[in-house]
PDB file of C-alpha atoms and ligand atoms in Angstrom:
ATOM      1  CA  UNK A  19       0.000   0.000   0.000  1.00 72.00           C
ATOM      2  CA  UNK A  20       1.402   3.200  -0.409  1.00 92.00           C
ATOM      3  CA  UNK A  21       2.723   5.620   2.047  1.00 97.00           C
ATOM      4  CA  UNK A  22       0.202   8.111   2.001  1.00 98.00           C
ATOM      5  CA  UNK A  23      -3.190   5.767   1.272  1.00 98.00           C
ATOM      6  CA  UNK A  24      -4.057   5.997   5.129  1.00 98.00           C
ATOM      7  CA  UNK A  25      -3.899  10.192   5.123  1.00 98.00           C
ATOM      8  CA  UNK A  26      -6.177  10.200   2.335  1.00 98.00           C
ATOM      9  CA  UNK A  27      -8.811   7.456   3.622  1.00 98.00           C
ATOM     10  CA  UNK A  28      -8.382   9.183   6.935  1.00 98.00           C
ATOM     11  CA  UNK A  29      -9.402  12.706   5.077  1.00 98.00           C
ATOM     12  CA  UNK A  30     -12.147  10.996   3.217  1.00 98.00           C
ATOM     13  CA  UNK A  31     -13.588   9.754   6.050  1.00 98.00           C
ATOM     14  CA  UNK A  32     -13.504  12.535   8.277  1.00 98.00           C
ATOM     15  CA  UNK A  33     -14.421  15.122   5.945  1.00 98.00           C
ATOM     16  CA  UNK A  34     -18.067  12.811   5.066  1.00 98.00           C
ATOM     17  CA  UNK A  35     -18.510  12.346   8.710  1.00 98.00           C
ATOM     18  CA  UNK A  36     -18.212  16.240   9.412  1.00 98.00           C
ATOM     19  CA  UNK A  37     -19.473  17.653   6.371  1.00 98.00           C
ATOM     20  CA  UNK A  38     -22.236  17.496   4.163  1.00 97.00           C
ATOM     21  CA  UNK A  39     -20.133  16.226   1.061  1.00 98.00           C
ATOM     22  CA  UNK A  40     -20.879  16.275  -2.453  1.00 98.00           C
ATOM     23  CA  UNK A  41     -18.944  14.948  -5.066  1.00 98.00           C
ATOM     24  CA  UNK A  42     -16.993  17.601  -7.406  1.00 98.00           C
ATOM     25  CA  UNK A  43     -16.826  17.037 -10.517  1.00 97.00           C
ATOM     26  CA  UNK A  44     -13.375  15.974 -12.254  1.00 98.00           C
ATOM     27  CA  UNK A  45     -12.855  16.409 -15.873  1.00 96.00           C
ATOM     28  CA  UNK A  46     -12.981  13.055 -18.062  1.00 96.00           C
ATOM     29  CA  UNK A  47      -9.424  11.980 -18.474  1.00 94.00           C
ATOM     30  CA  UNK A  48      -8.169  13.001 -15.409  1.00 97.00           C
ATOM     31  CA  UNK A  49      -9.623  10.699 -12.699  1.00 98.00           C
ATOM     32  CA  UNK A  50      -6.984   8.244 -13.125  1.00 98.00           C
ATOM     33  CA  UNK A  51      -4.010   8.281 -15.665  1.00 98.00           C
ATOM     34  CA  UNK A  52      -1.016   5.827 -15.884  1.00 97.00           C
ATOM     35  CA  UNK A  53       2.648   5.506 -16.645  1.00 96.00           C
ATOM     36  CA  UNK A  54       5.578   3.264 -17.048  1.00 94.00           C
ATOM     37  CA  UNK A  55       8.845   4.686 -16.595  1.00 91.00           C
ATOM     38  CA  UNK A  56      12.066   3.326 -16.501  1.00 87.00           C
ATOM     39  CA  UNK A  57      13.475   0.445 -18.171  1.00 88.00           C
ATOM     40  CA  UNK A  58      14.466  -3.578 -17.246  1.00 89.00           C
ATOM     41  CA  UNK A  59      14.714  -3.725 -13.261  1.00 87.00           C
ATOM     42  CA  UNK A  60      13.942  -0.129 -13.112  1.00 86.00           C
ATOM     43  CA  UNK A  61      10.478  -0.253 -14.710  1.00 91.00           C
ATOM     44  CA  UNK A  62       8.001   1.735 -12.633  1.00 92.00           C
ATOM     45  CA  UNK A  63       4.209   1.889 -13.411  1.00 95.00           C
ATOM     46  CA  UNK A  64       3.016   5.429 -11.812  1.00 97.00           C
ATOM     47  CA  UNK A  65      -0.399   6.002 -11.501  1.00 98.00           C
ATOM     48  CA  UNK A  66      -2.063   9.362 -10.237  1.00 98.00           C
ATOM     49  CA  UNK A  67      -5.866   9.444  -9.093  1.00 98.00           C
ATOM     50  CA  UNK A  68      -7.724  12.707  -8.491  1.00 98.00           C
ATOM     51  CA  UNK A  69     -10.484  12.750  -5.641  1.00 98.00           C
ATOM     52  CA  UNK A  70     -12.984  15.784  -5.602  1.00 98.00           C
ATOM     53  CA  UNK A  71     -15.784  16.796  -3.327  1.00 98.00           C
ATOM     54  CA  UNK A  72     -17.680  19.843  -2.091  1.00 98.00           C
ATOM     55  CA  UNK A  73     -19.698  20.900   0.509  1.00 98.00           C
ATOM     56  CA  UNK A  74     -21.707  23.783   1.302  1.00 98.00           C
ATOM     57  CA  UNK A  75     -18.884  26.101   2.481  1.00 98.00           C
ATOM     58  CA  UNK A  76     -16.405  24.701   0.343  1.00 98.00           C
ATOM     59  CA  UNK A  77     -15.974  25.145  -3.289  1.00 98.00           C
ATOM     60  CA  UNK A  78     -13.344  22.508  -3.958  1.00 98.00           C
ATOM     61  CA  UNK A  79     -11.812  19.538  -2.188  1.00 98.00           C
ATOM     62  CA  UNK A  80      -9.476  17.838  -4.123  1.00 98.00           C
ATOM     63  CA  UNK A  81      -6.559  15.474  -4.036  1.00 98.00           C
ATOM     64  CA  UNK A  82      -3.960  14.224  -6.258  1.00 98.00           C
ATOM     65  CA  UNK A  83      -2.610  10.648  -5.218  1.00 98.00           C
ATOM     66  CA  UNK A  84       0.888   9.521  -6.970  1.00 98.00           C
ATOM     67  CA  UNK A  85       1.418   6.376  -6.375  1.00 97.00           C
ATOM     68  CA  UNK A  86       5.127   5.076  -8.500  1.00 96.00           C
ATOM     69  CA  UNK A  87       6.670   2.344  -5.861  1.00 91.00           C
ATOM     70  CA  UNK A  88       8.771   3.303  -3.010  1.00 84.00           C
ATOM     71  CA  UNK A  89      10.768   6.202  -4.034  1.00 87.00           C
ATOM     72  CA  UNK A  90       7.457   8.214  -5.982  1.00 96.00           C
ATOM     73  CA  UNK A  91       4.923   9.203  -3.423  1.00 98.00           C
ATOM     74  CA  UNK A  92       2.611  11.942  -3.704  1.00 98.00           C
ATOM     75  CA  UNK A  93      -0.492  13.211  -1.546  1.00 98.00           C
ATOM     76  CA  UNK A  94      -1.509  17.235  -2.774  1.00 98.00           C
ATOM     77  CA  UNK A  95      -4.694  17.463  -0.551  1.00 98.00           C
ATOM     78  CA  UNK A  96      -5.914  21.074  -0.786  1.00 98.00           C
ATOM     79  CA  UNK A  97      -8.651  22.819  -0.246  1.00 98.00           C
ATOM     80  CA  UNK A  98     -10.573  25.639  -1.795  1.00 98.00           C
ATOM     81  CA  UNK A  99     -13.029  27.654   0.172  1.00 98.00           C
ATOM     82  CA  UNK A 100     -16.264  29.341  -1.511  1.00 98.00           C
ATOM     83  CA  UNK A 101     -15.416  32.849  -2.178  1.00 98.00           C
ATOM     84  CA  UNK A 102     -18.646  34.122   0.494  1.00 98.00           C
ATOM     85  CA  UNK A 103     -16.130  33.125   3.522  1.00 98.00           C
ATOM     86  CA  UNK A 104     -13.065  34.721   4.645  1.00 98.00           C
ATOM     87  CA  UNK A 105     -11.311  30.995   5.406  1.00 98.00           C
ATOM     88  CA  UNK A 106      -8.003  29.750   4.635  1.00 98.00           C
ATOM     89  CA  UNK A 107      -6.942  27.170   1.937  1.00 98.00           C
ATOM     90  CA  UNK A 108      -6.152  24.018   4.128  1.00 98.00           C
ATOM     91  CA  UNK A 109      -2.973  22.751   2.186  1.00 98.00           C
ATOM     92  CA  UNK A 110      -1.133  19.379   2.197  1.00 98.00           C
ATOM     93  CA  UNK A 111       2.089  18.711  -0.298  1.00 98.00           C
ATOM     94  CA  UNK A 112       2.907  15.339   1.513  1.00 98.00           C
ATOM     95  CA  UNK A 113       5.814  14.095  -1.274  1.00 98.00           C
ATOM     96  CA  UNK A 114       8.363  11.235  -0.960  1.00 98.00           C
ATOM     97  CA  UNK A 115      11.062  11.280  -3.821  1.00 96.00           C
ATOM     98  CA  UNK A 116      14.127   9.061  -4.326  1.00 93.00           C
ATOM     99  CA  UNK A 117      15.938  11.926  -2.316  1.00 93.00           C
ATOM    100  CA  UNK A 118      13.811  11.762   0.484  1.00 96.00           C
ATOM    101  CA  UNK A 119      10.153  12.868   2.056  1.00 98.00           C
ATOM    102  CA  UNK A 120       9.222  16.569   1.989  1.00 97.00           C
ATOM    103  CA  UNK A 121       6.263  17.541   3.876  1.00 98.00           C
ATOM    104  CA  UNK A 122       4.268  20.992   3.735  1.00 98.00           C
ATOM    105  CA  UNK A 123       0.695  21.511   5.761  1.00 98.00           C
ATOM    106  CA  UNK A 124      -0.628  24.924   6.634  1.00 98.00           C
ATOM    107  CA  UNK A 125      -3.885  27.041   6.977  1.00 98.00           C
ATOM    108  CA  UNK A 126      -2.752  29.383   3.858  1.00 98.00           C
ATOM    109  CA  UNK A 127      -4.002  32.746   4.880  1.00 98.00           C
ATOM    110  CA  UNK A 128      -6.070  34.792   2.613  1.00 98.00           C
ATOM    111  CA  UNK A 129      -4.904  38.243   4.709  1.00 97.00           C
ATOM    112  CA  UNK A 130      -2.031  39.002   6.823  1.00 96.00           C
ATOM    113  CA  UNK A 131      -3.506  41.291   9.083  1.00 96.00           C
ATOM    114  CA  UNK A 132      -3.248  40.816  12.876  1.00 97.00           C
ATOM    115  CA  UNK A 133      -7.010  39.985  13.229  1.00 98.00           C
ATOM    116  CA  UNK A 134      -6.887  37.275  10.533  1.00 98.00           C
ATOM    117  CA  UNK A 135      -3.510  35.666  12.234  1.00 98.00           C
ATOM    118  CA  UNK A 136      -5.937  35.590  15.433  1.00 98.00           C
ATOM    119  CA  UNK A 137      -8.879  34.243  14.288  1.00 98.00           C
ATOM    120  CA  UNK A 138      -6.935  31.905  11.993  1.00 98.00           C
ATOM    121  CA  UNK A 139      -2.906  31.651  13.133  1.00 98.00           C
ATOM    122  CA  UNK A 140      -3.462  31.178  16.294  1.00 98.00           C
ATOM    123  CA  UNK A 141      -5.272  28.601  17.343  1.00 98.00           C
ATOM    124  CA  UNK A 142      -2.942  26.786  14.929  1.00 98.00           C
ATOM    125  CA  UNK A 143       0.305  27.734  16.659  1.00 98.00           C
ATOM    126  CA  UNK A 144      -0.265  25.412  20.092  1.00 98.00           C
ATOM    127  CA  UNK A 145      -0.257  22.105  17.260  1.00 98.00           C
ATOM    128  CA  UNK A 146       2.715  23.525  15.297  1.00 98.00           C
ATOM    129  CA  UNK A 147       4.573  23.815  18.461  1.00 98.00           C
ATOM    130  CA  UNK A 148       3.899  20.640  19.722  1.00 98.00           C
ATOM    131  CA  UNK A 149       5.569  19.086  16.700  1.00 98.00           C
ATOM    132  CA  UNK A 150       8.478  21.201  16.455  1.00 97.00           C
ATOM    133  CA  UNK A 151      10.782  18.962  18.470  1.00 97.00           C
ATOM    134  CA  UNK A 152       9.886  15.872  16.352  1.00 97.00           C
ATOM    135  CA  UNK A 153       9.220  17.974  12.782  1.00 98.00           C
ATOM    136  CA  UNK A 154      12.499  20.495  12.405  1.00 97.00           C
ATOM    137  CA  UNK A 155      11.784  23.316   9.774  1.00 97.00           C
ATOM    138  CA  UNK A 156      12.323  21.781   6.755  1.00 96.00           C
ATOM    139  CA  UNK A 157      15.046  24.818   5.632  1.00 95.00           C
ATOM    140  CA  UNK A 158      15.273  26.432   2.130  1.00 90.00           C
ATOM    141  CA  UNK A 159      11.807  26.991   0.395  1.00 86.00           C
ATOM    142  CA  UNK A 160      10.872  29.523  -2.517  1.00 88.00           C
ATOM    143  CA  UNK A 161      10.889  33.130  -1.041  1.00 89.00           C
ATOM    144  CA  UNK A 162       8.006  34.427  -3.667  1.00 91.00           C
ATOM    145  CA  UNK A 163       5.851  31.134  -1.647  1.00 92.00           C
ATOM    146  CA  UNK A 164       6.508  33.135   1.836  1.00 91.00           C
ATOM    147  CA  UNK A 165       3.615  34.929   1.514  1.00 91.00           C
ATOM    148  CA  UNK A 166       1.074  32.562   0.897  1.00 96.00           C
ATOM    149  CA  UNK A 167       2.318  30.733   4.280  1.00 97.00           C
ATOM    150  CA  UNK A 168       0.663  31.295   7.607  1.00 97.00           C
ATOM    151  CA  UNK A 169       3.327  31.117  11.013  1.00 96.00           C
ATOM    152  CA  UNK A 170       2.175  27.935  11.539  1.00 97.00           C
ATOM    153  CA  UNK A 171       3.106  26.192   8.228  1.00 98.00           C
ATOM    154  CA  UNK A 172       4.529  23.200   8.542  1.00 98.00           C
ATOM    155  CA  UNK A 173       7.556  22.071   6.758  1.00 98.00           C
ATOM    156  CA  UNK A 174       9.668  19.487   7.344  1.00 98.00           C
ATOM    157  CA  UNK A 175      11.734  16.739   5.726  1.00 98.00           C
ATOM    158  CA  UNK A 176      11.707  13.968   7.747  1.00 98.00           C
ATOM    159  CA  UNK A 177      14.736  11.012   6.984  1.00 96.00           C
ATOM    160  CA  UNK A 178      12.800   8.376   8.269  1.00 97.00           C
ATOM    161  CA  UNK A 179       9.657   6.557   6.533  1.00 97.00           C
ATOM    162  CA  UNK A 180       8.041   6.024  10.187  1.00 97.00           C
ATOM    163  CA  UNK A 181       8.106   9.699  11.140  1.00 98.00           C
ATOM    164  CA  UNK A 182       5.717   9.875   8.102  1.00 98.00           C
ATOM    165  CA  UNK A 183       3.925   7.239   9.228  1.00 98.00           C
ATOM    166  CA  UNK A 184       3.524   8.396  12.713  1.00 98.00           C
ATOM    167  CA  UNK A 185       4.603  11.863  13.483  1.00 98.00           C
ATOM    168  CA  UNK A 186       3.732  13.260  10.033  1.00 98.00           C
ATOM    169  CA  UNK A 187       0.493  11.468   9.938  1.00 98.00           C
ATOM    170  CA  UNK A 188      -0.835  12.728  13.349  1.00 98.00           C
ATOM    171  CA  UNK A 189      -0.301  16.317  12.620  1.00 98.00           C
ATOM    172  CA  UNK A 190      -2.226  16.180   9.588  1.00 98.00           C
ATOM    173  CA  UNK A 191      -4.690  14.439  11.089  1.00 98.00           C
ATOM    174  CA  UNK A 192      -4.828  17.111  14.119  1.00 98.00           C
ATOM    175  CA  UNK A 193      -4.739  19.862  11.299  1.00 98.00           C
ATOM    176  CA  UNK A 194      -7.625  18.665   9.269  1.00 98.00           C
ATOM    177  CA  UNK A 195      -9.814  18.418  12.158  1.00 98.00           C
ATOM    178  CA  UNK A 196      -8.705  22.206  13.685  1.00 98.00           C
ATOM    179  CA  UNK A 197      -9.683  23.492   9.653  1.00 98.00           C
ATOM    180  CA  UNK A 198     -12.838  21.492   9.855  1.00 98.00           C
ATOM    181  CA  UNK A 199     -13.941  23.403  13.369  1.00 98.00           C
ATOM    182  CA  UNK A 200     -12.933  26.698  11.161  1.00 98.00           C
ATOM    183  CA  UNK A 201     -15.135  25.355   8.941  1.00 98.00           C
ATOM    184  CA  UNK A 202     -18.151  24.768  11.528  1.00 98.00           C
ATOM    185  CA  UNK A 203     -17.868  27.983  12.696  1.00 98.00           C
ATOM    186  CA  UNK A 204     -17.429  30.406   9.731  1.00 98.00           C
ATOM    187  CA  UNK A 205     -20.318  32.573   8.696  1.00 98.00           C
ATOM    188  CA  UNK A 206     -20.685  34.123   5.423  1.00 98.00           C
ATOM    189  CA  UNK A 207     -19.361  37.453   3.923  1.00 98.00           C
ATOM    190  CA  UNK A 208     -21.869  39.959   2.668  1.00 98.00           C
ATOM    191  CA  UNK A 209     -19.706  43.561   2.843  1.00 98.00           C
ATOM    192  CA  UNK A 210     -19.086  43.818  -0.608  1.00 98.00           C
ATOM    193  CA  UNK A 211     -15.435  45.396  -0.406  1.00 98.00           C
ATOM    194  CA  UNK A 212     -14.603  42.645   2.024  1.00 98.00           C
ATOM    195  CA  UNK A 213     -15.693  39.179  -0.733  1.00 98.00           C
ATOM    196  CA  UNK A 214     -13.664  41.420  -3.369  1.00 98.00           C
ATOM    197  CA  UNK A 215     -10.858  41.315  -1.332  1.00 98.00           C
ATOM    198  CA  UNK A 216     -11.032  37.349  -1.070  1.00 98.00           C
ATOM    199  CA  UNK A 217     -11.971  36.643  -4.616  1.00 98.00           C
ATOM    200  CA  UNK A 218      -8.655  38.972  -5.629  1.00 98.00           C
ATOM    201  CA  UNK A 219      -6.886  36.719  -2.737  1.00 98.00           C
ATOM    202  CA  UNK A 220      -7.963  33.361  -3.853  1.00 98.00           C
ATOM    203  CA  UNK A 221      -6.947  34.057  -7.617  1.00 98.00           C
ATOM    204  CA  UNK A 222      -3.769  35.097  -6.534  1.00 97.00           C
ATOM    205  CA  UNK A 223      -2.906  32.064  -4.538  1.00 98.00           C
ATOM    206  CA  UNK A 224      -4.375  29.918  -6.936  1.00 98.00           C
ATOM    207  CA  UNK A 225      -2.602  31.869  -9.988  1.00 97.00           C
ATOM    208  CA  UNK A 226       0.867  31.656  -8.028  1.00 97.00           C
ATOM    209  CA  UNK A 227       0.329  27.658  -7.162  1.00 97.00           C
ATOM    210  CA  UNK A 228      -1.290  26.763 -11.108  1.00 98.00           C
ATOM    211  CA  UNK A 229       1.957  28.985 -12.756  1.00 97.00           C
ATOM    212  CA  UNK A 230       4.489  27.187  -9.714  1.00 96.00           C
ATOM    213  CA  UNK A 231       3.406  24.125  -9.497  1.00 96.00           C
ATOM    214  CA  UNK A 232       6.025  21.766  -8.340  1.00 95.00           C
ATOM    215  CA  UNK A 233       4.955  18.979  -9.741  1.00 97.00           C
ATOM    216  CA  UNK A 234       4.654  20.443 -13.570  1.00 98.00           C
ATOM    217  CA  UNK A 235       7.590  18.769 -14.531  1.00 97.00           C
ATOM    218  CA  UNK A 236       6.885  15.332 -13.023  1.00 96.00           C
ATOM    219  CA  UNK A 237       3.976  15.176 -14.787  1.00 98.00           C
ATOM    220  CA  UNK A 238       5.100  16.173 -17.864  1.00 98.00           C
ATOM    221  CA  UNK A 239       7.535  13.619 -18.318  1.00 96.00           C
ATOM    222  CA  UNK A 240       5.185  11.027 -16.566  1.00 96.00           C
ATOM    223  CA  UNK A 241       2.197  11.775 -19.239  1.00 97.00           C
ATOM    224  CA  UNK A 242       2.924  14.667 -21.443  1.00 97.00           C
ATOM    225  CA  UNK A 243       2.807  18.666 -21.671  1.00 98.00           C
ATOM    226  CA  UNK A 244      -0.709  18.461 -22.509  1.00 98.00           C
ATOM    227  CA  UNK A 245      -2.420  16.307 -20.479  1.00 98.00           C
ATOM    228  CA  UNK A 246      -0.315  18.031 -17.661  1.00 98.00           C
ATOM    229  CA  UNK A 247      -1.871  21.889 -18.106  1.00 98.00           C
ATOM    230  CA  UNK A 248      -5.140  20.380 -18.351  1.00 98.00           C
ATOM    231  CA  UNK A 249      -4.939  18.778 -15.166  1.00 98.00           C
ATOM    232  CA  UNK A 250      -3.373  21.625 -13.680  1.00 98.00           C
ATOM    233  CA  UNK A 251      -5.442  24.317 -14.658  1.00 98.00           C
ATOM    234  CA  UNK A 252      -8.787  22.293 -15.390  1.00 97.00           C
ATOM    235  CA  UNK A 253      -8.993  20.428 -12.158  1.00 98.00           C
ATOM    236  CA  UNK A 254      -5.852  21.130  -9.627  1.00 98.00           C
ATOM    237  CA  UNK A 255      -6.059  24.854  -9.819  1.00 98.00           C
ATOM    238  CA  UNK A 256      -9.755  25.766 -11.645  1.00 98.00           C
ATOM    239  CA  UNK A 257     -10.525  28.705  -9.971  1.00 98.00           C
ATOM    240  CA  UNK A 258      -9.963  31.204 -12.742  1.00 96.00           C
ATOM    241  CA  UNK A 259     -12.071  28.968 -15.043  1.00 96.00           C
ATOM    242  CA  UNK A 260     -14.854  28.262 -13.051  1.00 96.00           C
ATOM    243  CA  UNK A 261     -15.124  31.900 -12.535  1.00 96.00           C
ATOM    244  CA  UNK A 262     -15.360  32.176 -16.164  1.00 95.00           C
ATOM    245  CA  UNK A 263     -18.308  30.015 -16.381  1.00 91.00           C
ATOM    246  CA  UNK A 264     -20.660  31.913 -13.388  1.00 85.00           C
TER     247      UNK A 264
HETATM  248  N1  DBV B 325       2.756  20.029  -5.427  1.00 54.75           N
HETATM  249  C1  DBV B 325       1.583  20.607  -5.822  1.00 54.75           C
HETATM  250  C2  DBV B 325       0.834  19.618  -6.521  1.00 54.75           C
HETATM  251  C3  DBV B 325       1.564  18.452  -6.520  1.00 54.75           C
HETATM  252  C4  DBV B 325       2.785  18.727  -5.840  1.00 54.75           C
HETATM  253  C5  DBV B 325      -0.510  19.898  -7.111  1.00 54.75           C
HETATM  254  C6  DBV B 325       0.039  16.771  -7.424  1.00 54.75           C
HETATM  255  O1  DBV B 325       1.259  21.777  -5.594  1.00 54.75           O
HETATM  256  C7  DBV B 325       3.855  17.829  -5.630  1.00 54.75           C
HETATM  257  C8  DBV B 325       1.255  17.143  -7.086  1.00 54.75           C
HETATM  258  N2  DBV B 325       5.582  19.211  -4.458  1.00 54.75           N
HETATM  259  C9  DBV B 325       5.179  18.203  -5.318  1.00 54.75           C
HETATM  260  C10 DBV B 325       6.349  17.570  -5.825  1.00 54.75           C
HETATM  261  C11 DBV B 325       7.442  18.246  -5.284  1.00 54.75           C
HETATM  262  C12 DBV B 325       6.943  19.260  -4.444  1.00 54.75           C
HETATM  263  C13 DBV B 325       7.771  20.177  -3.725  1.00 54.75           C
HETATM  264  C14 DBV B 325       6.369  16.404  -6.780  1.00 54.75           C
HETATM  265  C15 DBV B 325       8.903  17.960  -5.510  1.00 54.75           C
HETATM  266  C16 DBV B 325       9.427  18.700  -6.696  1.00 54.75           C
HETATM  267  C17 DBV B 325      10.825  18.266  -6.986  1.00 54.75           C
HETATM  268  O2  DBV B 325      11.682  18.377  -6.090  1.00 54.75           O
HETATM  269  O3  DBV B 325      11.053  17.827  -8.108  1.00 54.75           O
HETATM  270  C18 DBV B 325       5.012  23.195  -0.985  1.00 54.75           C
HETATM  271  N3  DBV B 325       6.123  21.499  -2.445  1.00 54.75           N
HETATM  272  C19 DBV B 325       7.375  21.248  -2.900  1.00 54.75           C
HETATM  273  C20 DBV B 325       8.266  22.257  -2.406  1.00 54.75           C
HETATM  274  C21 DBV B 325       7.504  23.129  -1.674  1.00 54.75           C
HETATM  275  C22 DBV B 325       6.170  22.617  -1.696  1.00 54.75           C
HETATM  276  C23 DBV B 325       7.954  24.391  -0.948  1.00 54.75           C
HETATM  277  C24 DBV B 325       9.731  22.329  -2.697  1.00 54.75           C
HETATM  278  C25 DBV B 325       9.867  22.750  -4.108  1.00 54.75           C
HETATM  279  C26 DBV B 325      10.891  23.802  -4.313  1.00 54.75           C
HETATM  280  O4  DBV B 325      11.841  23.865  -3.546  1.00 54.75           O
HETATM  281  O5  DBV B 325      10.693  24.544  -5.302  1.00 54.75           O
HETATM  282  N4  DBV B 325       2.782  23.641  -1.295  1.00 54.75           N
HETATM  283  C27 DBV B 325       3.993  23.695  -1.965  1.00 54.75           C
HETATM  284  C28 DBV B 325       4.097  25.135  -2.356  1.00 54.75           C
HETATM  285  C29 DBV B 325       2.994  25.792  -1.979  1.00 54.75           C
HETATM  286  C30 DBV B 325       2.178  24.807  -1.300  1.00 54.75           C
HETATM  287  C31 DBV B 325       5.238  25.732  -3.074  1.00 54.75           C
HETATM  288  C32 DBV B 325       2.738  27.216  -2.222  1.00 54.75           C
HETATM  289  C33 DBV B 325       1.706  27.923  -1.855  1.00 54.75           C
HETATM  290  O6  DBV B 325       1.096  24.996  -0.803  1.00 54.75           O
END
């Protein structure tokens, strides 16, 4: 089974036990899409799967599952508020490469103001703490991603498959559950100046992570330029283009 299987039947599960969870729709091609790589001893099959659900309060709940044998592991778990609440994106880039793991979670803020950190930061920051002894900051990342990181983003690199497995897995299981009470508790925008100011917030972050994604070039080579903007801007990152369609 691979590494990250249990965070995303964990999510699932969660989410349809705390929600009221429909599915999201996920364009035909896309729901899961398969390559071989590698040649002799060395030949991989990779195969990524795409999950998507909504609920009332949330526009789009997706994951990405890359699953390519021990040294190809990908979980990108994200999601995507409606644009009528002032939450944050709840993000997970949970990735194993031959190199090693690399593991992001956060709250991505919308605003960086000191009421936002407080409503949103903070009760976020007692978690992060508790795992800094066992999850070190994870060191260099991309300064232009700084700002679409809250203080209590999470990012580590862990050496050791079982701190995934344990460590890793707890705090994104403690993190999905403090989103979810963010979710229980937010009440919709109406001040018209304030939902322009998320709408302008969510295209940015979404424009930064669909032009950035990390994973562009995996993909690429795995099954092709095309098939890889599609997915990227037609299901991972659809904001601007469901916008389009309203
Ligand atoms: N990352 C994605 C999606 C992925 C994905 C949709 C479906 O946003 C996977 C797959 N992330 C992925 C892969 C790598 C990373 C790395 C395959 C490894 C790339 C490589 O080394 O070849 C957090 N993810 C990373 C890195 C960061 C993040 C900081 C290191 C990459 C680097 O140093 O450039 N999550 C990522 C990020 C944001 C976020 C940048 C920004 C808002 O939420």
């Amino acid at each position: 089974m691979s590494l990250y299987q249990p965070f995303l039947d964990h999510a699932l599960a969660l989410l349809k036990e705390r929600l009221a969870l429909s599915l999201y729709p996920i364009p035909e091609g896309f729901e899961r899409k398969e390559a071989t790589t590698g040649k002799g001893k060395r030949e991989e099959t990779v195969i990524t799967t795409s999950h998507g659900f909504k609920s009332p309060k949330l526009r789009q709940i997706r994951a990405a599952h890359v699953q390519g044998g021990n040294s190809l592991q990908v979980l990108n778990f994200v999601i995507f508020p409606e644009l009528n609440y002032d939450l944050p994106f709840f993000g997970a880039d949970l990735v194993t490469l031959p190199g090693g793991h690399l593991i992001a979670l956060d709250m991505q803020p919308l605003f960086h103001d000191a009421a936002y950190q407080e409503k949103y930061s903070d009760p976020i920051l007692p978690i992060y703490q508790s795992y800094q002894q066992d999850l070190p900051w994870g060191g260099d990342f991309p300064e232009e991603a700084k700002p679409f990181f809250s203080p209590a983003f999470l990012w580590t690199r862990p050496q050791k498959t079982e701190v995934v497995q344990t460590q890793v897995f707890e705090a994104f299981k403690e993190y999905l559950s403090a989103y979810l009470d963010f979710v229980d508790r937010a009440e919709p925008v109406t001040d018209s100046q304030h939902l322009e100011a998320i709408e302008q917030s969510q295209l940015r972050y979404i424009g930064y992570r669909a032009a950035k994604d990390p994973a562009r070039g995996m993909f690429a080579r795995l099954y092709g330029p095309e098939w890889t903007e599609e997915y990227i801007h037609g299901f991972l990152f659809d904001l601007e283009r469901e916008l389009a369609k309203r």
